[in-house]
Amino acid sequence: MIVLITGPSGAGKSTFVGALMADDPRLAFSISTTTRPMREGEVNGREYDFVDEEKFQQLISEGAFVEWARVHKNLYGTRHSRLAEMAAVGKIPLLDIDVQGGVDVIDIYDETELVSVFLFPPSWDELERRLRSRATDAEEVITTRLKNARTEVGYAGRYKYWVVNDDLDQAVVRMKAILLAESCRSNVQGKSPLD
Ligand code: ADP
Ligand code: 5GP
C-alpha cells in the first residue's frame, strides 16, 4: 500500500501528516528530493534529500523519479529508490506531495495499491487565514498560493478520498477510518483465515 496525501498549500498537510505518523507506526514519511535551499532546522536526508539543479536534472535523465514537479520555483521529486527502501523494511510509504505530482502518481499506480487523499481546508476564508498564520510568506506568495489553490481543487475528483481538515483530531480520525477500511479490502488481505 502507498498513501498519498495532497491538497492546496495551507490546507494543513504537514500538520495532518505529522499527527497521522505519530499515531500509526506502520507509516513512513517518503523523503523527496528537492533543489529548494535547506531551511533552518532541516537535516539533509530527513525532511528532504537536498541537491542542486544539475544533480536533479541528472536524476531525471537516469529515470530515478516516480514523479517530479516544479513547485513554487523549486524542483521536487519522489525517487523509486526511497520507496523501495521503505517497502524493504515493511513500511507503508506516506507521500506528501503537490496536487499535480499526486495526479501523476495516481496515473502510475494501480487503484488497489494506492490510497489517494485530497485534504481540504474547511473554507476559502480559513485557507487564507492558515496561509497568513504561518507568517513565513510574503503577501505576493500568499496571493499566488490562493490563486494556485483554485486550479488545484479542480483535480480533487481524481483522488479516491476527500478529507476536510476542519478539526485536526477529527480529520485524523477520518483518515484512520480510511486506512482501516483499506486494510480490510479482500484484495489487500489476499489470504482468508479459512484458507
Ligand atoms: P500545508 O503543509 O498544507 O501547507 P501546514 O501544515 O503548514 O499546511 O498548515 C498551515 C497552517 O494551518 C499552520 O499554521 C498550521 O498550524 C495550521 N493548521 C493546520 N491544520 C489546522 C487545523 N485543523 N485547524 C487549525 N489550524 C490548522
Ligand atoms: P516545502 O518546500 O514547503 O517543503 O514544500 C512545498 C510543496 O512541495 C508542498 O506542496 C509539498 O507537498 C510539495 N512536495 C514535496 N515533495 C514533493 C515531491 O516529491 N513531489 C511533488 N510533486 N511535490 C512535492
Short mmCIF file of C-alpha atoms and ligand atoms in Angstrom, two decimals:
data_model
loop_
_atom_site.label_atom_id
_atom_site.label_comp_id
_atom_site.label_asym_id
_atom_site.label_seq_id
_atom_site.Cartn_x
_atom_site.Cartn_y
_atom_site.Cartn_z
CA MET A 1 0.00 0.00 0.00
CA ILE A 2 1.12 3.56 -0.72
CA VAL A 3 -0.61 6.52 0.93
CA LEU A 4 -0.71 9.78 -0.98
CA ILE A 5 -1.79 12.99 0.73
CA THR A 6 -2.21 16.18 -1.23
CA GLY A 7 -4.10 19.45 -1.11
CA PRO A 8 -3.54 23.15 -1.55
CA SER A 9 -0.69 24.84 0.30
CA GLY A 10 -2.07 25.92 3.69
CA ALA A 11 -4.70 23.14 3.88
CA GLY A 12 -2.66 21.69 6.74
CA LYS A 13 -0.89 18.77 5.03
CA SER A 14 2.32 18.91 7.09
CA THR A 15 0.37 19.26 10.34
CA PHE A 16 -2.01 16.44 9.37
CA VAL A 17 0.77 14.11 8.18
CA GLY A 18 2.73 14.76 11.40
CA ALA A 19 -0.30 13.86 13.55
CA LEU A 20 -1.05 10.80 11.47
CA MET A 21 2.51 9.48 11.60
CA ALA A 22 2.67 9.97 15.36
CA ASP A 23 -0.42 7.78 15.57
CA ASP A 24 0.46 4.95 13.19
CA PRO A 25 3.93 3.34 13.30
CA ARG A 26 3.30 1.43 10.05
CA LEU A 27 3.63 4.68 8.12
CA ALA A 28 6.98 6.08 6.97
CA PHE A 29 7.34 9.55 5.50
CA SER A 30 8.52 9.45 1.90
CA ILE A 31 11.61 11.65 1.72
CA SER A 32 11.54 13.62 -1.51
CA THR A 33 14.48 15.11 -3.37
CA THR A 34 14.47 18.88 -3.85
CA THR A 35 16.52 21.78 -5.19
CA ARG A 36 14.98 24.13 -2.61
CA PRO A 37 17.50 25.62 -0.17
CA MET A 38 17.52 23.94 3.21
CA ARG A 39 15.56 25.80 5.89
CA GLU A 40 16.85 26.33 9.39
CA GLY A 41 16.36 23.19 11.46
CA GLU A 42 16.12 20.89 8.45
CA VAL A 43 18.55 18.00 8.05
CA ASN A 44 19.68 16.57 4.71
CA GLY A 45 18.13 13.12 4.33
CA ARG A 46 15.46 13.73 6.98
CA GLU A 47 12.97 16.29 5.58
CA TYR A 48 14.37 16.03 2.04
CA ASP A 49 17.39 14.90 0.08
CA PHE A 50 18.75 18.32 -0.89
CA VAL A 51 20.52 18.50 -4.26
CA ASP A 52 21.46 21.20 -6.76
CA GLU A 53 19.67 21.73 -10.09
CA GLU A 54 22.40 19.89 -12.04
CA LYS A 55 22.14 16.78 -9.87
CA PHE A 56 18.33 16.89 -10.08
CA GLN A 57 18.49 17.02 -13.91
CA GLN A 58 20.91 14.08 -13.88
CA LEU A 59 18.47 12.09 -11.72
CA ILE A 60 15.65 12.90 -14.17
CA SER A 61 17.73 11.62 -17.09
CA GLU A 62 18.56 8.43 -15.17
CA GLY A 63 14.84 7.78 -14.63
CA ALA A 64 15.27 7.98 -10.85
CA PHE A 65 11.89 9.62 -10.21
CA VAL A 66 8.42 8.15 -9.86
CA GLU A 67 7.20 11.72 -10.39
CA TRP A 68 8.71 15.17 -10.20
CA ALA A 69 7.37 18.69 -10.47
CA ARG A 70 8.36 22.33 -10.21
CA VAL A 71 6.55 23.70 -7.17
CA HIS A 72 6.86 27.35 -6.19
CA LYS A 73 10.04 27.76 -8.32
CA ASN A 74 11.91 24.70 -6.96
CA LEU A 75 12.10 21.13 -8.20
CA TYR A 76 10.73 18.29 -6.08
CA GLY A 77 10.57 14.59 -6.85
CA THR A 78 9.79 11.18 -5.39
CA ARG A 79 12.53 8.64 -6.02
CA HIS A 80 11.95 4.98 -6.80
CA SER A 81 14.88 4.12 -4.51
CA ARG A 82 13.29 5.85 -1.50
CA LEU A 83 10.01 3.94 -1.94
CA ALA A 84 11.92 0.67 -2.37
CA GLU A 85 13.84 1.27 0.88
CA MET A 86 10.57 1.67 2.78
CA ALA A 87 8.96 -1.38 1.20
CA ALA A 88 12.07 -3.42 2.09
CA VAL A 89 11.54 -2.74 5.80
CA GLY A 90 7.79 -3.38 5.60
CA LYS A 91 6.70 0.25 5.99
CA ILE A 92 3.81 1.96 4.22
CA PRO A 93 5.19 5.00 2.34
CA LEU A 94 3.31 8.22 3.01
CA LEU A 95 3.73 10.80 0.26
CA ASP A 96 3.06 14.49 0.98
CA ILE A 97 3.36 15.98 -2.48
CA ASP A 98 1.77 18.70 -4.58
CA VAL A 99 -1.53 18.20 -6.41
CA GLN A 100 -0.07 17.76 -9.92
CA GLY A 101 2.62 15.31 -8.74
CA GLY A 102 -0.15 13.44 -6.95
CA VAL A 103 -2.14 13.11 -10.17
CA ASP A 104 0.98 11.65 -11.84
CA VAL A 105 1.24 9.09 -9.03
CA ILE A 106 -2.47 8.21 -9.46
CA ASP A 107 -1.82 7.63 -13.17
CA ILE A 108 1.11 5.28 -12.42
CA TYR A 109 -0.16 3.07 -9.62
CA ASP A 110 -2.97 0.58 -9.66
CA GLU A 111 -6.08 1.61 -7.77
CA THR A 112 -5.67 -1.41 -5.47
CA GLU A 113 -2.22 -0.35 -4.21
CA LEU A 114 -2.71 3.39 -3.82
CA VAL A 115 -4.74 5.27 -1.19
CA SER A 116 -5.04 8.79 -2.56
CA VAL A 117 -6.40 11.55 -0.33
CA PHE A 118 -7.20 15.16 -1.13
CA LEU A 119 -7.06 17.26 2.03
CA PHE A 120 -9.41 20.26 2.03
CA PRO A 121 -9.43 23.27 4.30
CA PRO A 122 -12.95 23.89 5.62
CA SER A 123 -13.41 27.11 3.58
CA TRP A 124 -11.57 29.62 1.38
CA ASP A 125 -11.52 32.10 4.25
CA GLU A 126 -9.91 29.54 6.55
CA LEU A 127 -7.35 28.60 3.88
CA GLU A 128 -6.33 32.26 3.64
CA ARG A 129 -6.22 32.57 7.43
CA ARG A 130 -3.96 29.49 7.68
CA LEU A 131 -1.62 30.75 4.97
CA ARG A 132 -1.31 34.04 6.86
CA SER A 133 -0.99 32.33 10.26
CA ARG A 134 2.27 30.71 9.19
CA ALA A 135 3.69 34.22 8.87
CA THR A 136 6.52 32.87 6.73
CA ASP A 137 5.38 34.07 3.32
CA ALA A 138 5.22 37.48 1.68
CA GLU A 139 1.83 38.87 0.58
CA GLU A 140 2.65 38.13 -3.05
CA VAL A 141 3.41 34.48 -2.21
CA ILE A 142 0.12 34.13 -0.31
CA THR A 143 -1.81 35.59 -3.27
CA THR A 144 -0.10 33.17 -5.67
CA ARG A 145 -0.83 30.20 -3.42
CA LEU A 146 -4.51 31.15 -3.13
CA LYS A 147 -4.70 31.50 -6.92
CA ASN A 148 -2.98 28.12 -7.41
CA ALA A 149 -5.39 26.56 -4.92
CA ARG A 150 -8.32 27.45 -7.23
CA THR A 151 -6.70 25.39 -10.00
CA GLU A 152 -5.64 22.58 -7.65
CA VAL A 153 -9.13 21.89 -6.28
CA GLY A 154 -10.12 21.22 -9.90
CA TYR A 155 -8.09 17.98 -9.64
CA ALA A 156 -9.74 16.82 -6.40
CA GLY A 157 -12.05 14.48 -8.33
CA ARG A 158 -9.04 12.36 -9.35
CA TYR A 159 -8.42 11.40 -5.71
CA LYS A 160 -10.13 8.44 -4.10
CA TYR A 161 -10.87 10.11 -0.75
CA TRP A 162 -11.64 13.63 0.39
CA VAL A 163 -10.84 14.61 3.97
CA VAL A 164 -11.78 18.03 5.36
CA ASN A 165 -9.18 19.29 7.81
CA ASP A 166 -11.51 21.34 10.00
CA ASP A 167 -10.70 20.00 13.44
CA LEU A 168 -7.30 18.28 13.26
CA ASP A 169 -8.19 15.41 15.58
CA GLN A 170 -11.39 14.71 13.66
CA ALA A 171 -9.53 14.77 10.35
CA VAL A 172 -7.05 12.22 11.72
CA VAL A 173 -9.95 10.01 12.91
CA ARG A 174 -11.39 10.11 9.35
CA MET A 175 -8.01 9.17 7.91
CA LYS A 176 -7.60 6.30 10.36
CA ALA A 177 -11.02 5.02 9.27
CA ILE A 178 -9.87 5.14 5.64
CA LEU A 179 -6.68 3.19 6.41
CA LEU A 180 -8.60 0.64 8.45
CA ALA A 181 -11.12 0.09 5.64
CA GLU A 182 -8.32 -0.17 3.07
CA SER A 183 -6.52 -2.81 5.14
CA CYS A 184 -9.76 -4.88 5.25
CA ARG A 185 -10.12 -4.98 1.46
CA SER A 186 -10.28 -8.57 0.23
CA ASN A 187 -7.67 -7.98 -2.46
CA VAL A 188 -5.26 -6.42 0.07
CA GLN A 189 -5.58 -9.29 2.54
CA GLY A 190 -5.11 -11.97 -0.10
CA LYS A 191 -5.43 -14.99 2.20
CA SER A 192 -8.54 -15.58 4.33
CA PRO A 193 -8.25 -17.14 7.83
CA LEU A 194 -10.04 -20.22 6.41
CA ASP A 195 -7.62 -20.84 3.54
P1 ADP B 1 0.46 22.75 4.32
O1 ADP B 1 1.51 21.72 4.67
O2 ADP B 1 -0.73 22.14 3.65
O3 ADP B 1 0.98 23.90 3.52
P2 ADP B 1 0.53 23.44 7.18
O4 ADP B 1 0.51 22.10 7.85
O5 ADP B 1 1.83 24.19 7.14
O6 ADP B 1 -0.11 23.36 5.70
O7 ADP B 1 -0.59 24.32 7.92
C1 ADP B 1 -0.84 25.68 7.58
C2 ADP B 1 -1.23 26.43 8.86
O8 ADP B 1 -2.52 25.98 9.28
C3 ADP B 1 -0.27 26.21 10.03
O9 ADP B 1 -0.15 27.43 10.73
C4 ADP B 1 -0.98 25.14 10.86
O10 ADP B 1 -0.64 25.23 12.22
C5 ADP B 1 -2.45 25.48 10.63
N1 ADP B 1 -3.36 24.32 10.71
C6 ADP B 1 -3.17 23.09 10.15
N2 ADP B 1 -4.24 22.28 10.42
C7 ADP B 1 -5.10 23.03 11.15
C8 ADP B 1 -6.39 22.77 11.74
N3 ADP B 1 -7.02 21.59 11.60
N4 ADP B 1 -7.00 23.77 12.42
C9 ADP B 1 -6.39 24.98 12.54
N5 ADP B 1 -5.18 25.29 12.03
C10 ADP B 1 -4.55 24.33 11.33
P1 5GP B 2 8.05 22.76 1.06
O1 5GP B 2 9.14 23.40 0.24
O2 5GP B 2 7.22 23.80 1.79
O3 5GP B 2 8.57 21.69 1.95
O4 5GP B 2 7.05 22.03 0.04
C1 5GP B 2 6.44 22.75 -0.98
C2 5GP B 2 5.48 21.86 -1.74
O5 5GP B 2 6.18 20.81 -2.44
C3 5GP B 2 4.42 21.15 -0.88
O6 5GP B 2 3.16 21.34 -1.53
C4 5GP B 2 4.82 19.70 -0.95
O7 5GP B 2 3.69 18.85 -0.84
C5 5GP B 2 5.43 19.62 -2.33
N1 5GP B 2 6.33 18.47 -2.49
C6 5GP B 2 7.20 17.97 -1.58
N2 5GP B 2 7.83 16.90 -2.07
C7 5GP B 2 7.35 16.69 -3.32
C8 5GP B 2 7.60 15.71 -4.34
O8 5GP B 2 8.42 14.79 -4.20
N3 5GP B 2 6.91 15.83 -5.49
C9 5GP B 2 5.99 16.82 -5.71
N4 5GP B 2 5.35 16.82 -6.88
N5 5GP B 2 5.73 17.75 -4.78
C10 5GP B 2 6.39 17.69 -3.60
#
